[in-house]
Amino acid sequence: MARSLEENLGHPYRAKVTGSNTDVRRPEMRASMLQANIESFGCLGAENERRVRAQCSEAVDGIEAAVRTAWLPLRYGIEMVQAVEDVCGREVSLQLAREAIARSMQGTLLGPILNGLMRLGLGPEHAFKRAPAGWGLVYKNCGNIVYTTAPNHVTLRLQGAPKAMRELPYLHSIGGSFQGMVMALGVDDATVSVRDDASGVIYDIRWG
């Protein structure tokens, strides 16, 4: 029997109750990052933007109504990425991911990381050393990132991601965001490959 998106995301939610506090393990994403995706819809063209908004209207409405610091259901991001890929194709979905991360790296969420790197003249390999912290700023209950670096090469391993996050359109969109991070540091020739295996989701990022 096919599993629903809600089931793949871990519903019904696992909760640990202590007194009046409930620890809900719902996979979530920061509203400001989702809003950066919507703010980048201009790259889709007017008709495609209308079709994307129609396909994921509940997600768009929830994202646009949220304060930027809020945590929103991860399914909003998954549904939005799937709609963009359905309407416009994967290359446009990757372009949107690159533009959205560039917006976020100019804002208050990820901007301090980028500004610090540029002020010190540091390259992408140093940026990805901050990927575990950056992941925690954007995602909640969505696993964790570990990294290894070499000259002009970084490998990121995403461990413990919820199953629905591991659908190919969304994994490739995350890869587009990693490529956009490198581009934001002035490197235009970055390539990203992704594979999903027993050890986690592996992103291989190369440039130069």
CSV table of C-alpha atoms in Angstrom, one decimal:
chain,number,residue,atom,x,y,z
A,1,MET,CA,0.0,0.0,0.0
A,2,ALA,CA,1.4,3.4,-0.9
A,3,ARG,CA,2.4,5.6,2.0
A,4,SER,CA,1.0,9.1,2.2
A,5,LEU,CA,3.3,12.1,2.4
A,6,GLU,CA,2.1,12.7,6.0
A,7,GLU,CA,3.1,9.1,6.9
A,8,ASN,CA,6.5,9.4,5.3
A,9,LEU,CA,7.1,12.5,7.3
A,10,GLY,CA,6.6,10.6,10.5
A,11,HIS,CA,3.0,11.1,11.3
A,12,PRO,CA,1.4,10.5,13.7
A,13,TYR,CA,3.9,12.6,15.4
A,14,ARG,CA,6.1,11.1,18.1
A,15,ALA,CA,5.7,13.1,21.2
A,16,LYS,CA,7.5,13.0,24.6
A,17,VAL,CA,5.3,14.7,27.2
A,18,THR,CA,6.9,16.0,30.4
A,19,GLY,CA,4.4,17.9,32.6
A,20,SER,CA,2.8,20.5,30.4
A,21,ASN,CA,5.5,20.5,27.7
A,22,THR,CA,5.2,18.4,24.5
A,23,ASP,CA,8.3,17.6,22.4
A,24,VAL,CA,6.8,17.1,18.9
A,25,ARG,CA,9.1,15.5,16.3
A,26,ARG,CA,7.5,17.0,13.2
A,27,PRO,CA,10.0,17.7,10.4
A,28,GLU,CA,9.9,21.5,9.9
A,29,MET,CA,11.6,24.2,7.8
A,30,ARG,CA,12.2,27.9,8.6
A,31,ALA,CA,9.6,30.1,7.1
A,32,SER,CA,12.1,32.7,5.8
A,33,MET,CA,13.8,30.0,3.6
A,34,LEU,CA,10.5,29.0,2.2
A,35,GLN,CA,9.5,32.6,1.6
A,36,ALA,CA,12.8,33.1,-0.3
A,37,ASN,CA,11.7,30.4,-2.7
A,38,ILE,CA,8.4,32.2,-3.3
A,39,GLU,CA,10.2,35.5,-3.7
A,40,SER,CA,12.3,33.8,-6.4
A,41,PHE,CA,9.2,32.7,-8.4
A,42,GLY,CA,9.9,35.5,-10.9
A,43,CYS,CA,12.4,33.3,-12.6
A,44,LEU,CA,9.5,30.9,-13.6
A,45,GLY,CA,7.7,33.4,-15.8
A,46,ALA,CA,4.1,34.7,-15.1
A,47,GLU,CA,2.2,31.7,-16.5
A,48,ASN,CA,4.4,29.1,-14.9
A,49,GLU,CA,4.2,30.9,-11.6
A,50,ARG,CA,0.4,30.9,-11.7
A,51,ARG,CA,0.4,27.1,-12.4
A,52,VAL,CA,2.9,26.4,-9.6
A,53,ARG,CA,0.9,28.5,-7.1
A,54,ALA,CA,-2.3,26.7,-8.1
A,55,GLN,CA,-0.7,23.2,-7.7
A,56,CYS,CA,0.6,23.9,-4.2
A,57,SER,CA,-1.8,26.6,-3.1
A,58,GLU,CA,-2.2,25.4,0.5
A,59,ALA,CA,1.6,25.5,1.0
A,60,VAL,CA,2.0,28.9,-0.6
A,61,ASP,CA,-0.8,30.4,1.5
A,62,GLY,CA,0.7,29.0,4.7
A,63,ILE,CA,4.2,30.2,3.8
A,64,GLU,CA,3.1,33.7,2.9
A,65,ALA,CA,1.0,34.1,6.1
A,66,ALA,CA,3.8,33.1,8.4
A,67,VAL,CA,6.3,35.3,10.2
A,68,ARG,CA,9.8,34.8,8.9
A,69,THR,CA,11.1,33.2,12.1
A,70,ALA,CA,8.3,30.6,12.3
A,71,TRP,CA,8.9,26.9,11.8
A,72,LEU,CA,6.5,25.4,9.2
A,73,PRO,CA,5.8,21.9,8.1
A,74,LEU,CA,8.5,20.4,5.9
A,75,ARG,CA,5.8,19.2,3.5
A,76,TYR,CA,5.3,22.8,2.4
A,77,GLY,CA,8.8,22.8,0.9
A,78,ILE,CA,8.4,19.3,-0.6
A,79,GLU,CA,5.1,20.2,-2.2
A,80,MET,CA,6.5,23.5,-3.6
A,81,VAL,CA,9.6,21.8,-5.1
A,82,GLN,CA,7.4,19.1,-6.7
A,83,ALA,CA,5.1,21.7,-8.2
A,84,VAL,CA,8.0,23.6,-9.7
A,85,GLU,CA,9.5,20.4,-11.2
A,86,ASP,CA,6.1,19.2,-12.5
A,87,VAL,CA,5.4,22.6,-14.2
A,88,CYS,CA,8.9,23.7,-15.2
A,89,GLY,CA,11.2,20.8,-15.1
A,90,ARG,CA,14.3,20.0,-13.0
A,91,GLU,CA,16.7,22.6,-14.4
A,92,VAL,CA,14.3,25.4,-13.5
A,93,SER,CA,13.8,23.8,-10.1
A,94,LEU,CA,17.5,23.9,-9.6
A,95,GLN,CA,17.7,27.5,-10.8
A,96,LEU,CA,15.0,28.4,-8.2
A,97,ALA,CA,17.0,26.7,-5.5
A,98,ARG,CA,20.1,28.6,-6.4
A,99,GLU,CA,18.3,31.9,-6.4
A,100,ALA,CA,16.5,31.2,-3.1
A,101,ILE,CA,19.7,30.4,-1.2
A,102,ALA,CA,21.3,33.5,-2.6
A,103,ARG,CA,18.4,35.6,-1.2
A,104,SER,CA,18.7,33.8,2.1
A,105,MET,CA,22.4,34.4,2.3
A,106,GLN,CA,21.7,38.2,2.0
A,107,GLY,CA,19.1,38.1,4.8
A,108,THR,CA,19.2,37.7,8.5
A,109,LEU,CA,19.1,33.9,8.6
A,110,LEU,CA,22.3,33.0,6.7
A,111,GLY,CA,23.6,36.4,5.9
A,112,PRO,CA,25.9,36.6,9.0
A,113,ILE,CA,27.7,33.4,7.8
A,114,LEU,CA,28.3,34.7,4.3
A,115,ASN,CA,29.4,38.1,5.5
A,116,GLY,CA,31.9,36.5,7.9
A,117,LEU,CA,33.4,34.3,5.2
A,118,MET,CA,33.7,37.2,2.7
A,119,ARG,CA,35.2,39.5,5.3
A,120,LEU,CA,37.9,36.9,6.0
A,121,GLY,CA,38.4,36.1,2.4
A,122,LEU,CA,37.5,32.4,2.9
A,123,GLY,CA,36.4,30.0,0.2
A,124,PRO,CA,33.7,27.4,-0.2
A,125,GLU,CA,35.5,24.7,1.8
A,126,HIS,CA,35.3,26.9,4.8
A,127,ALA,CA,31.7,27.7,4.1
A,128,PHE,CA,30.8,24.0,4.2
A,129,LYS,CA,32.5,23.6,7.6
A,130,ARG,CA,29.5,25.7,8.8
A,131,ALA,CA,27.0,23.5,7.0
A,132,PRO,CA,26.0,21.6,10.2
A,133,ALA,CA,25.1,24.8,11.9
A,134,GLY,CA,23.4,26.2,8.8
A,135,TRP,CA,21.3,23.1,8.5
A,136,GLY,CA,20.0,23.6,12.0
A,137,LEU,CA,19.0,27.1,11.2
A,138,VAL,CA,16.9,26.0,8.2
A,139,TYR,CA,15.6,22.6,9.3
A,140,LYS,CA,14.3,21.0,12.5
A,141,ASN,CA,13.9,17.3,13.1
A,142,CYS,CA,15.4,16.6,9.6
A,143,GLY,CA,18.6,14.8,10.5
A,144,ASN,CA,22.1,16.3,10.6
A,145,ILE,CA,25.0,17.1,8.3
A,146,VAL,CA,28.5,15.8,8.5
A,147,TYR,CA,31.3,16.9,6.2
A,148,THR,CA,34.7,16.1,4.8
A,149,THR,CA,36.8,18.6,2.9
A,150,ALA,CA,39.6,18.5,0.4
A,151,PRO,CA,41.0,21.2,-2.0
A,152,ASN,CA,38.1,22.3,-4.3
A,153,HIS,CA,36.0,19.4,-3.0
A,154,VAL,CA,33.5,18.8,-0.2
A,155,THR,CA,31.5,15.8,0.7
A,156,LEU,CA,28.3,16.3,2.8
A,157,ARG,CA,26.4,13.4,4.3
A,158,LEU,CA,22.9,14.0,5.4
A,159,GLN,CA,22.0,11.5,8.1
A,160,GLY,CA,18.6,10.7,9.6
A,161,ALA,CA,16.5,12.6,7.1
A,162,PRO,CA,12.8,11.7,7.1
A,163,LYS,CA,11.7,9.5,4.2
A,164,ALA,CA,9.7,12.1,2.3
A,165,MET,CA,12.7,14.4,2.2
A,166,ARG,CA,14.6,11.7,0.4
A,167,GLU,CA,12.4,11.9,-2.8
A,168,LEU,CA,14.6,12.8,-5.7
A,169,PRO,CA,13.1,16.2,-6.6
A,170,TYR,CA,13.7,17.5,-3.1
A,171,LEU,CA,17.2,16.0,-2.8
A,172,HIS,CA,18.2,17.6,-6.1
A,173,SER,CA,16.7,20.9,-4.9
A,174,ILE,CA,18.9,20.8,-1.8
A,175,GLY,CA,21.9,20.1,-4.1
A,176,GLY,CA,20.9,23.2,-6.1
A,177,SER,CA,21.0,25.2,-2.8
A,178,PHE,CA,24.5,23.9,-2.1
A,179,GLN,CA,25.6,24.9,-5.6
A,180,GLY,CA,24.1,28.3,-4.9
A,181,MET,CA,26.2,28.7,-1.8
A,182,VAL,CA,29.4,28.2,-3.7
A,183,MET,CA,28.2,30.7,-6.4
A,184,ALA,CA,27.4,33.2,-3.7
A,185,LEU,CA,31.1,33.1,-2.8
A,186,GLY,CA,32.1,34.0,-6.3
A,187,VAL,CA,32.8,30.5,-7.7
A,188,ASP,CA,30.7,29.9,-10.9
A,189,ASP,CA,31.9,26.4,-11.9
A,190,ALA,CA,30.6,24.3,-9.0
A,191,THR,CA,29.1,20.9,-9.7
A,192,VAL,CA,27.0,18.8,-7.3
A,193,SER,CA,26.1,15.1,-7.5
A,194,VAL,CA,23.8,13.3,-5.1
A,195,ARG,CA,23.2,9.7,-4.2
A,196,ASP,CA,21.1,8.1,-1.5
A,197,ASP,CA,22.5,5.0,0.2
A,198,ALA,CA,22.4,3.1,3.5
A,199,SER,CA,24.8,5.6,5.2
A,200,GLY,CA,22.6,8.6,4.3
A,201,VAL,CA,22.3,11.1,1.4
A,202,ILE,CA,25.7,12.0,0.0
A,203,TYR,CA,26.4,15.3,-1.8
A,204,ASP,CA,29.6,15.5,-3.7
A,205,ILE,CA,30.5,19.1,-4.4
A,206,ARG,CA,33.4,20.2,-6.6
A,207,TRP,CA,34.7,23.4,-8.1
A,208,GLY,CA,37.8,25.0,-9.6
